[in-house]
C-alpha cells in the first residue's frame, strides 16, 4: 500500500523476540552491564538531601505533630449545627423561644445557600424569589395575626 506508514519501533510491535538465542543475548547484555556498574551502598549520596518541609503547610505540620504524639484525631464539632432550646428557667419565655427559632432559620438559610451555590444561576434566582415570598408571607402573617 503506497503512502501507508507502519510504525515498527514499538516494543510490543517489534518482531523476532521469539527466535532462539534472542532472549539469552538480551539477558547476557543485562548481566554484563550489572557486572560493570556495581551498585554502591548509597547510590544517591551525591544528590542533595531532599527538602520535604518546603511543601508542608501549617495544617500538615500540626497534623504530623499530632500523629507523632499519638493523639487521637479531633472529632468535628457539631455545635454550630445544634438547635438548642431555651435554658430551663426560660422555657415559658416567648422571646427566648423566638431567639431559638431565629437561630434555626439562620442555620437553615446557611445550609440552603451552600446547596444552591453548587447549582446553576436559575436555581439561585428561584431560591431568592422563594425566600422573598416566604419573608412576605411571614410579615403578612405577623401583621394580620392569622395564617394567610
PDB file of C-alpha atoms in Angstrom, residues 80-148:
ATOM      1  CA  UNK A  80     -22.855  25.003  65.210  1.00  0.00           C
ATOM      2  CA  UNK A  81     -25.486  22.617  63.826  1.00  0.00           C
ATOM      3  CA  UNK A  82     -27.276  22.142  67.134  1.00  0.00           C
ATOM      4  CA  UNK A  83     -30.633  23.763  67.734  1.00  0.00           C
ATOM      5  CA  UNK A  84     -30.621  24.412  71.475  1.00  0.00           C
ATOM      6  CA  UNK A  85     -33.762  25.016  73.476  1.00  0.00           C
ATOM      7  CA  UNK A  86     -34.034  27.971  75.816  1.00  0.00           C
ATOM      8  CA  UNK A  87     -32.443  27.462  79.250  1.00  0.00           C
ATOM      9  CA  UNK A  88     -34.629  25.642  81.815  1.00  0.00           C
ATOM     10  CA  UNK A  89     -35.511  28.925  83.550  1.00  0.00           C
ATOM     11  CA  UNK A  90     -36.808  30.486  80.310  1.00  0.00           C
ATOM     12  CA  UNK A  91     -38.864  27.613  78.887  1.00  0.00           C
ATOM     13  CA  UNK A  92     -42.030  29.722  79.086  1.00  0.00           C
ATOM     14  CA  UNK A  93     -40.377  32.924  77.827  1.00  0.00           C
ATOM     15  CA  UNK A  94     -41.652  33.791  74.339  1.00  0.00           C
ATOM     16  CA  UNK A  95     -38.620  35.962  73.486  1.00  0.00           C
ATOM     17  CA  UNK A  96     -36.233  33.090  74.326  1.00  0.00           C
ATOM     18  CA  UNK A  97     -38.168  30.773  72.036  1.00  0.00           C
ATOM     19  CA  UNK A  98     -38.227  33.452  69.308  1.00  0.00           C
ATOM     20  CA  UNK A  99     -34.452  33.688  69.550  1.00  0.00           C
ATOM     21  CA  UNK A 100     -34.174  29.898  69.156  1.00  0.00           C
ATOM     22  CA  UNK A 101     -36.471  29.960  66.120  1.00  0.00           C
ATOM     23  CA  UNK A 102     -34.421  32.770  64.526  1.00  0.00           C
ATOM     24  CA  UNK A 103     -31.252  30.743  65.133  1.00  0.00           C
ATOM     25  CA  UNK A 104     -32.768  27.692  63.447  1.00  0.00           C
ATOM     26  CA  UNK A 105     -33.962  29.781  60.487  1.00  0.00           C
ATOM     27  CA  UNK A 106     -30.486  31.287  60.087  1.00  0.00           C
ATOM     28  CA  UNK A 107     -28.893  27.832  60.109  1.00  0.00           C
ATOM     29  CA  UNK A 108     -31.409  26.548  57.600  1.00  0.00           C
ATOM     30  CA  UNK A 109     -30.713  29.526  55.337  1.00  0.00           C
ATOM     31  CA  UNK A 110     -26.945  28.885  55.524  1.00  0.00           C
ATOM     32  CA  UNK A 111     -27.470  25.262  54.527  1.00  0.00           C
ATOM     33  CA  UNK A 112     -29.784  26.296  51.694  1.00  0.00           C
ATOM     34  CA  UNK A 113     -27.189  28.779  50.434  1.00  0.00           C
ATOM     35  CA  UNK A 114     -24.471  26.111  50.409  1.00  0.00           C
ATOM     36  CA  UNK A 115     -26.753  23.792  48.483  1.00  0.00           C
ATOM     37  CA  UNK A 116     -27.863  26.389  45.968  1.00  0.00           C
ATOM     38  CA  UNK A 117     -24.398  27.822  45.250  1.00  0.00           C
ATOM     39  CA  UNK A 118     -23.466  24.378  43.965  1.00  0.00           C
ATOM     40  CA  UNK A 119     -26.216  24.587  41.363  1.00  0.00           C
ATOM     41  CA  UNK A 120     -26.791  26.906  38.425  1.00  0.00           C
ATOM     42  CA  UNK A 121     -27.874  30.571  38.375  1.00  0.00           C
ATOM     43  CA  UNK A 122     -31.512  29.841  37.585  1.00  0.00           C
ATOM     44  CA  UNK A 123     -31.776  27.745  40.733  1.00  0.00           C
ATOM     45  CA  UNK A 124     -30.191  30.601  42.684  1.00  0.00           C
ATOM     46  CA  UNK A 125     -32.733  33.094  41.304  1.00  0.00           C
ATOM     47  CA  UNK A 126     -35.554  30.716  42.142  1.00  0.00           C
ATOM     48  CA  UNK A 127     -34.231  30.382  45.693  1.00  0.00           C
ATOM     49  CA  UNK A 128     -34.059  34.175  46.124  1.00  0.00           C
ATOM     50  CA  UNK A 129     -37.640  34.571  44.875  1.00  0.00           C
ATOM     51  CA  UNK A 130     -38.791  31.778  47.175  1.00  0.00           C
ATOM     52  CA  UNK A 131     -37.031  33.378  50.164  1.00  0.00           C
ATOM     53  CA  UNK A 132     -38.622  36.754  49.397  1.00  0.00           C
ATOM     54  CA  UNK A 133     -42.059  35.150  49.138  1.00  0.00           C
ATOM     55  CA  UNK A 134     -41.524  33.428  52.482  1.00  0.00           C
ATOM     56  CA  UNK A 135     -40.496  36.717  54.112  1.00  0.00           C
ATOM     57  CA  UNK A 136     -43.551  38.500  52.700  1.00  0.00           C
ATOM     58  CA  UNK A 137     -45.787  35.667  53.889  1.00  0.00           C
ATOM     59  CA  UNK A 138     -44.293  35.806  57.395  1.00  0.00           C
ATOM     60  CA  UNK A 139     -44.662  39.604  57.528  1.00  0.00           C
ATOM     61  CA  UNK A 140     -48.301  39.380  56.428  1.00  0.00           C
ATOM     62  CA  UNK A 141     -48.899  36.667  58.982  1.00  0.00           C
ATOM     63  CA  UNK A 142     -47.344  38.821  61.695  1.00  0.00           C
ATOM     64  CA  UNK A 143     -49.435  41.875  60.759  1.00  0.00           C
ATOM     65  CA  UNK A 144     -52.755  40.053  60.467  1.00  0.00           C
ATOM     66  CA  UNK A 145     -52.121  37.640  63.323  1.00  0.00           C
ATOM     67  CA  UNK A 146     -53.502  34.705  61.362  1.00  0.00           C
ATOM     68  CA  UNK A 147     -52.338  32.176  58.772  1.00  0.00           C
ATOM     69  CA  UNK A 148     -52.772  33.511  55.241  1.00  0.00           C
TER      70      UNK A 148
END
